[in-house]
Structure formats: C-alpha cells, structure tokens
XYZ file of N, CA and C in Angstrom:
444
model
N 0.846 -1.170 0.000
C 0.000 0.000 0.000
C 0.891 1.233 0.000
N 0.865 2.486 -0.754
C 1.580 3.282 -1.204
C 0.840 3.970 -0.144
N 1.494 5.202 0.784
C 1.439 6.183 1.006
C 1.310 7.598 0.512
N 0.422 8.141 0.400
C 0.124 9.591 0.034
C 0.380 10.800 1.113
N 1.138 11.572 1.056
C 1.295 12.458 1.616
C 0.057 13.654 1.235
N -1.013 14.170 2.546
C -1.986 15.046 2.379
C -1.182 16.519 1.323
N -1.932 17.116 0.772
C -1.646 17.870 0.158
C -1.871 19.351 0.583
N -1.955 19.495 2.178
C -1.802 20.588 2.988
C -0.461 20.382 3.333
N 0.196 19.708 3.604
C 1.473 19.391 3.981
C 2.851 20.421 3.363
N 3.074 20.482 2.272
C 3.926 21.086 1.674
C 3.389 22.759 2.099
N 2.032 23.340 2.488
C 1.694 24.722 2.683
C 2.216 24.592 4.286
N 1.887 23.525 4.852
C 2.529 23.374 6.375
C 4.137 23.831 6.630
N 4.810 23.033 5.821
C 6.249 23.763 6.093
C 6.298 24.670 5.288
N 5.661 25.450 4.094
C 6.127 26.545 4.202
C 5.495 27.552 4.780
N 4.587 27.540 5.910
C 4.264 28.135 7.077
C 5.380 28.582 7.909
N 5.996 26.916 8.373
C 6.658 27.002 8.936
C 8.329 27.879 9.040
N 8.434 27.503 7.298
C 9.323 28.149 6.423
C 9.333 30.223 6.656
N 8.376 30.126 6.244
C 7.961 31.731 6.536
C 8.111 32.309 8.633
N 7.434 31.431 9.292
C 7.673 32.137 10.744
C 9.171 31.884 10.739
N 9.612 30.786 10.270
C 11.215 30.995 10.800
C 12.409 32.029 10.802
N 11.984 32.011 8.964
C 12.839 32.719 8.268
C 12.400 34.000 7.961
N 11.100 34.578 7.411
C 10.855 35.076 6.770
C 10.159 35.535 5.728
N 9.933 36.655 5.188
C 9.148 36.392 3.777
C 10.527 36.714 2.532
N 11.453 37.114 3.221
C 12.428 37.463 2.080
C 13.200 35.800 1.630
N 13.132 35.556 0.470
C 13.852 34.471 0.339
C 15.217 34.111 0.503
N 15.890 35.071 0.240
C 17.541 34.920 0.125
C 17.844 34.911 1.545
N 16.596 34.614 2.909
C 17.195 34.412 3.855
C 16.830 32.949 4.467
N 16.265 32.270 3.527
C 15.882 31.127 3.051
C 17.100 30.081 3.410
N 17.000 28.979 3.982
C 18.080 27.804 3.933
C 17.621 27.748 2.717
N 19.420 26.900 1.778
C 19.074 26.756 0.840
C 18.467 25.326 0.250
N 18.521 24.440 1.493
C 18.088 23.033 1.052
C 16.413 22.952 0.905
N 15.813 24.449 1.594
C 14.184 24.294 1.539
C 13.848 25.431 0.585
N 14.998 26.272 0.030
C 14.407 27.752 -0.871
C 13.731 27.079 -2.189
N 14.538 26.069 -2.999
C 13.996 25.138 -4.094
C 12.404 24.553 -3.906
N 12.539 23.926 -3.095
C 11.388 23.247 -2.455
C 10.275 24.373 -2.675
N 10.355 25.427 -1.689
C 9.583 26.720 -1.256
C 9.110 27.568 -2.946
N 10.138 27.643 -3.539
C 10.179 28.485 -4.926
C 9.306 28.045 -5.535
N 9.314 26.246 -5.823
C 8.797 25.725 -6.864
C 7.140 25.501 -6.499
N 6.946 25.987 -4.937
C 5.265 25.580 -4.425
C 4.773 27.149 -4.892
N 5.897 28.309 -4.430
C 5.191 29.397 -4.721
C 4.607 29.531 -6.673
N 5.568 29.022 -7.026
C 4.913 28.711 -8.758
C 3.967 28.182 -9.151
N 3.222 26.973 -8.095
C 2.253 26.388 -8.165
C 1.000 26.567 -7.363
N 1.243 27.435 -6.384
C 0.365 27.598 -5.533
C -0.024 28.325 -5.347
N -1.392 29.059 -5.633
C -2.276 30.454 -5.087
C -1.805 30.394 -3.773
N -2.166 29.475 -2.914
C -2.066 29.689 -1.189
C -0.768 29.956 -0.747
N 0.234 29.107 -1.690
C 1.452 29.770 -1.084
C 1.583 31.271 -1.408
N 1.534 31.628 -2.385
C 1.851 32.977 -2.756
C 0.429 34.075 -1.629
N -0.200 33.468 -1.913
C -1.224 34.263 -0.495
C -0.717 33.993 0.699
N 0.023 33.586 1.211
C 0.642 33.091 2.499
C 2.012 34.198 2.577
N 2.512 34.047 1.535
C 3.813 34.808 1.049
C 3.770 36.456 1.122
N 2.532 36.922 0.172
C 1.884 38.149 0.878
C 1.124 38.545 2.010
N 0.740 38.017 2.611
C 0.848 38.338 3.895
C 1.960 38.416 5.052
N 3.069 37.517 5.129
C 3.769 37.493 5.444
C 4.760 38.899 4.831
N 5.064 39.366 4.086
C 5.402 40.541 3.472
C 4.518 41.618 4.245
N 3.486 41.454 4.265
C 2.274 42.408 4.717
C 2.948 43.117 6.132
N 2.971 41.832 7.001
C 3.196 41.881 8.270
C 4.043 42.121 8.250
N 5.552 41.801 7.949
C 7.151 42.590 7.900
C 6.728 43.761 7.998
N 6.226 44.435 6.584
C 6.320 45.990 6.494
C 5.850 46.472 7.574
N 4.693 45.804 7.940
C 3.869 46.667 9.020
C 4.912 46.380 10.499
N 5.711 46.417 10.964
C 6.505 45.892 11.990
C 7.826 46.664 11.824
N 7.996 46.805 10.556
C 9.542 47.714 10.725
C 9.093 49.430 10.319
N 7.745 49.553 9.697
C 6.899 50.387 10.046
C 7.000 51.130 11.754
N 6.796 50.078 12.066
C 6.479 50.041 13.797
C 7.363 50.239 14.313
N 8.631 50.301 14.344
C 10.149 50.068 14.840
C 10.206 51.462 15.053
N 10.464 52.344 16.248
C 11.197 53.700 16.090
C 12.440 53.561 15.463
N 13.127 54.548 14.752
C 13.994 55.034 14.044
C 15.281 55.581 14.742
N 15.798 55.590 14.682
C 17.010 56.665 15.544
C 17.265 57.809 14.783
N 17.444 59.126 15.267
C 18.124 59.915 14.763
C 19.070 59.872 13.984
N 19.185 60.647 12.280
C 20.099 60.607 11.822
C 21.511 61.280 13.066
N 20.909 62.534 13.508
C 22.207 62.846 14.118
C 22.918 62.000 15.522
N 21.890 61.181 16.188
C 22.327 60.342 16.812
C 23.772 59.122 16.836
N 22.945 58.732 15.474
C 23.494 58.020 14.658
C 25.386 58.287 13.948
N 25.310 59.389 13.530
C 26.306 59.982 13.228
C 27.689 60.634 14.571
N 26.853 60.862 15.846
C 27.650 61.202 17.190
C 27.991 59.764 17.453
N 26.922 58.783 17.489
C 27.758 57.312 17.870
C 29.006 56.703 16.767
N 28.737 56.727 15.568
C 29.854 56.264 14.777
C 31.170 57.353 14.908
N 30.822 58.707 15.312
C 32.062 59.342 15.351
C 32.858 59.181 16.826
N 32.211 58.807 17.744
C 32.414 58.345 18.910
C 33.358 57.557 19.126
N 32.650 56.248 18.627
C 33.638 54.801 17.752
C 34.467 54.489 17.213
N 34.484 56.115 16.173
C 35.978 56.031 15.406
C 36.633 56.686 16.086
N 36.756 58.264 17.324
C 37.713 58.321 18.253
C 37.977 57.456 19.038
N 37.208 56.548 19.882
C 37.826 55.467 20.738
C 38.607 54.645 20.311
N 38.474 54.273 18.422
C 39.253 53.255 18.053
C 40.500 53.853 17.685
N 40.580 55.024 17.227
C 41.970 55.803 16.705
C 42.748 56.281 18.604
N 41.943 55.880 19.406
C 42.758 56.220 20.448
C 43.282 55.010 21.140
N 42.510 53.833 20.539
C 43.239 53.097 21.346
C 44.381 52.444 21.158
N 45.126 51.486 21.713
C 46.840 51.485 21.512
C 46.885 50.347 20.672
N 47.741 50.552 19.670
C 48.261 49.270 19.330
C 48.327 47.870 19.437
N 48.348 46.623 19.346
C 48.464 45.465 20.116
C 50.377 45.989 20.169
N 50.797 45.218 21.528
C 52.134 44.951 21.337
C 52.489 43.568 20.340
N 53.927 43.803 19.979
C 54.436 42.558 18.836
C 54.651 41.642 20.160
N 54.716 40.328 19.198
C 54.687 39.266 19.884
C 56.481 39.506 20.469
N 56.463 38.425 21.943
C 57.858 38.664 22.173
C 57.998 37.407 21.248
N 60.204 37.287 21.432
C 60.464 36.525 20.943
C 60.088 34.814 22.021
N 59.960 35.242 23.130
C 59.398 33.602 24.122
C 58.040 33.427 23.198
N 56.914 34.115 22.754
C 55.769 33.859 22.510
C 56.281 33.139 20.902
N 56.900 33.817 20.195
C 57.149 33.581 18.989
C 57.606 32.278 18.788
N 58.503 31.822 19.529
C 59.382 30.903 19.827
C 58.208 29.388 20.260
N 57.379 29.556 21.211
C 56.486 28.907 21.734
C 55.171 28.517 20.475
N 54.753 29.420 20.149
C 54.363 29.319 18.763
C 54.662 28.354 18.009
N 55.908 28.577 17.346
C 56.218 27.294 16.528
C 56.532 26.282 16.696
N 56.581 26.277 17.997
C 56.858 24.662 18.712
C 55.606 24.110 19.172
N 54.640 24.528 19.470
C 53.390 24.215 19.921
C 53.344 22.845 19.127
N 53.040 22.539 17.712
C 53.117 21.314 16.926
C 53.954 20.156 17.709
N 54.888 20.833 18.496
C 55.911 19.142 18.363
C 55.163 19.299 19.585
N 54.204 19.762 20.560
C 53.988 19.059 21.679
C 52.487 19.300 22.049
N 51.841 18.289 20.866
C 50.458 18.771 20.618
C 49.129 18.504 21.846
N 50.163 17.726 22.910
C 49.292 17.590 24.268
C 49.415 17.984 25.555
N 50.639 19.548 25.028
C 51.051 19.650 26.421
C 52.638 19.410 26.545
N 53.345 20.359 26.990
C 54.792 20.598 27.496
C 55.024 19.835 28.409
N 54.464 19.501 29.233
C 54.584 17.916 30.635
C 54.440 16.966 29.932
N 54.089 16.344 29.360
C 53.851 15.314 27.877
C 54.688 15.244 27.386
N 55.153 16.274 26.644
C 56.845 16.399 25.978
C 57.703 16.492 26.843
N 57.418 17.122 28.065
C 58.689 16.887 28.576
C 59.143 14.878 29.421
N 58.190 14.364 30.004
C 57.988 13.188 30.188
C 58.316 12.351 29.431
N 57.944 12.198 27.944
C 58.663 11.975 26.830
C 59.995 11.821 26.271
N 60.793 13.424 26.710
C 61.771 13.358 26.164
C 62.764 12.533 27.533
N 62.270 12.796 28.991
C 63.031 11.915 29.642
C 62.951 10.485 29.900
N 61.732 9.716 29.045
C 61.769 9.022 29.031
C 63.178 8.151 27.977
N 63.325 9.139 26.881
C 63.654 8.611 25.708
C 65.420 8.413 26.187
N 65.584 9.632 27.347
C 67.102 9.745 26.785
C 67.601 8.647 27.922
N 66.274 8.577 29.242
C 67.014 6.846 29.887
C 67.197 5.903 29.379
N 65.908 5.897 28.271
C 66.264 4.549 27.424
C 67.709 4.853 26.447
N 67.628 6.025 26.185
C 69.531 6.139 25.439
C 70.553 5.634 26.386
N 70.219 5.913 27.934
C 71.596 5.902 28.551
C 71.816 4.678 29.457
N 70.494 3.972 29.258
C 70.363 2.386 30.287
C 71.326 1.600 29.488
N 71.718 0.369 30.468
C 72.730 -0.128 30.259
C 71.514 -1.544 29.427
N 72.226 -1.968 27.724
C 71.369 -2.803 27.238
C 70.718 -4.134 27.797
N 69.692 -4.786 27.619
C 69.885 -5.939 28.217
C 70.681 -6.892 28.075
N 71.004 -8.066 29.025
C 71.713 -8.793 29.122
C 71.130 -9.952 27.995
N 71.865 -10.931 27.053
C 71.186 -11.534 26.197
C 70.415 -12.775 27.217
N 68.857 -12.664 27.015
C 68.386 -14.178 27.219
C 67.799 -13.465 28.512
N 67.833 -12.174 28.978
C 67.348 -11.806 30.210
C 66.502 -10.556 29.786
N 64.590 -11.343 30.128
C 64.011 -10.415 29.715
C 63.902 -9.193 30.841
N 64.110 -9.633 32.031
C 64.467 -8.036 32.903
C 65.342 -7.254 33.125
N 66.398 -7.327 31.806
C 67.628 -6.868 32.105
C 67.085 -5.070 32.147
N 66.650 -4.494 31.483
C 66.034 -2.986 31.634
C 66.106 -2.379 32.698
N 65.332 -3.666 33.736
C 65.339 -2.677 34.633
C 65.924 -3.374 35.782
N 67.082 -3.799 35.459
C 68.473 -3.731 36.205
C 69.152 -2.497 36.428
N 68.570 -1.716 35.420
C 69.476 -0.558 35.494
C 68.670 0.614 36.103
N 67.940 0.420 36.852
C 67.654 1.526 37.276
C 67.332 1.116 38.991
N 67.780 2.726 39.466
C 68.465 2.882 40.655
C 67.623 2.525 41.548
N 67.287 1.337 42.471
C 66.482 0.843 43.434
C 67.072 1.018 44.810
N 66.463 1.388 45.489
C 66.598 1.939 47.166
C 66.650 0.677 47.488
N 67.848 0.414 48.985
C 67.775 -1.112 49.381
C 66.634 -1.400 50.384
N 66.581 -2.454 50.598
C 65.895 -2.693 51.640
C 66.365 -2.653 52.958
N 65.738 -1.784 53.984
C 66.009 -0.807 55.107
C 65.688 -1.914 56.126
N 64.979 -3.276 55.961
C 64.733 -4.296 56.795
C 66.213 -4.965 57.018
C-alpha cells in the first residue's frame, strides 16, 4: 500500500518556512528555498501566504522607532575616536614567537613532551639488556635497598 502524503502538507512547512525565516527568500536555507520556490509557482495559497507574510514585515519595521540621523552619526564618530585612540596590540615577544612554533611538536602539552623526552634519553643511557634476560632494563635503574 503506497502512502500519500496530504496535500496541505507542503503549505505546512512553508508556514513554517515563513515564521522561521521570513518572507524574504535569500534568507531562506538553501536546502528548503527550491522546495519553497517551486510551491510558490504552483500555488495560489502559497503565494497568499507569502503576501501576507510581506504584509506583516512591512507593518513591523513600520512600527520600529527610528534613531536619529544625528544620533546616529555622534555614535559612529564616537567609535571612530575610541578606536583611533586606542593602543596598538604589542608585537609578539620573541618567548611567545618561539612557543608558537613549537606548539606542533607538543600537541598535548609541554609535561607530555617533557615526560617523553626523559623518558627517551634513559632509554639512550640504560645499560642494554643482558642476552636471554628479559628483565635486564630494569636492572638498570636505581632501586633503594631494603632498610629491613
């Protein structure tokens, strides 16, 4: 048995389409503007849905007080003295600079790398194992005696 989808359905999301977004399209996701375009081509109700929604925008930014042009013009000049007054960033030092490009070799953390690198250079400086002795490793490292 085939399923039919009711044919209010497609005016449903673009109901929904419209409270979300809008009546302007280009503010439209674009995976539903296609969808939306091709119902308004076919559909009296969408396009009556569409003008109204237009209706109501206008009437709302209608509604919006305005600001003063000269308001307007004291705040942006405001903005541009605070920004022409404020200072410079300082240049990076050379520790930051330096830290910077090393960040990569120690992508989890400087205690990480550093743990790491002392791990590596005991294993450089332990004495090898003995052949045929799988604990020779850690023969070589310095054990406290027993105080009993």
């Amino acid at each position: 048995m085939t399923h039919v989808l009711p044919t209010h359905r497609p005016l449903d999301r673009f109901t929904r389409l419209l409270d979300a977004h809008g009546p302007e399209p280009s503010r439209w996701p674009a995976r539903d503007r296609a969808a939306a375009e091709a119902l308004l081509a076919n559909s009296a109700a969408a396009r009556a849905l569409l003008a109204e929604a237009r209706a109501l925008e206008a009437r709302l930014v209608a509604a919006l007080p305005q600001p003063a042009p000269e308001a307007v013009a004291r705040l942006q000049a405001n903005l541009a003295r605070a920004i022409a007054r404020s200072p410079l960033p300082a240049p990076a030092s050379a520790w930051t600079r330096l830290t910077a490009r090393l960040r990569p070799a120690a992508p989890i953390g400087w205690g990480a790398f550093a743990a790491m690198a002392t791990c590596a250079l005991w294993l450089s400086f332990s004495a090898g194992p003995a052949v045929g002795d799988p604990l020779g490793p850690l023969q070589a490292l310095p054990i406290a005696e027993d105080p009993l």
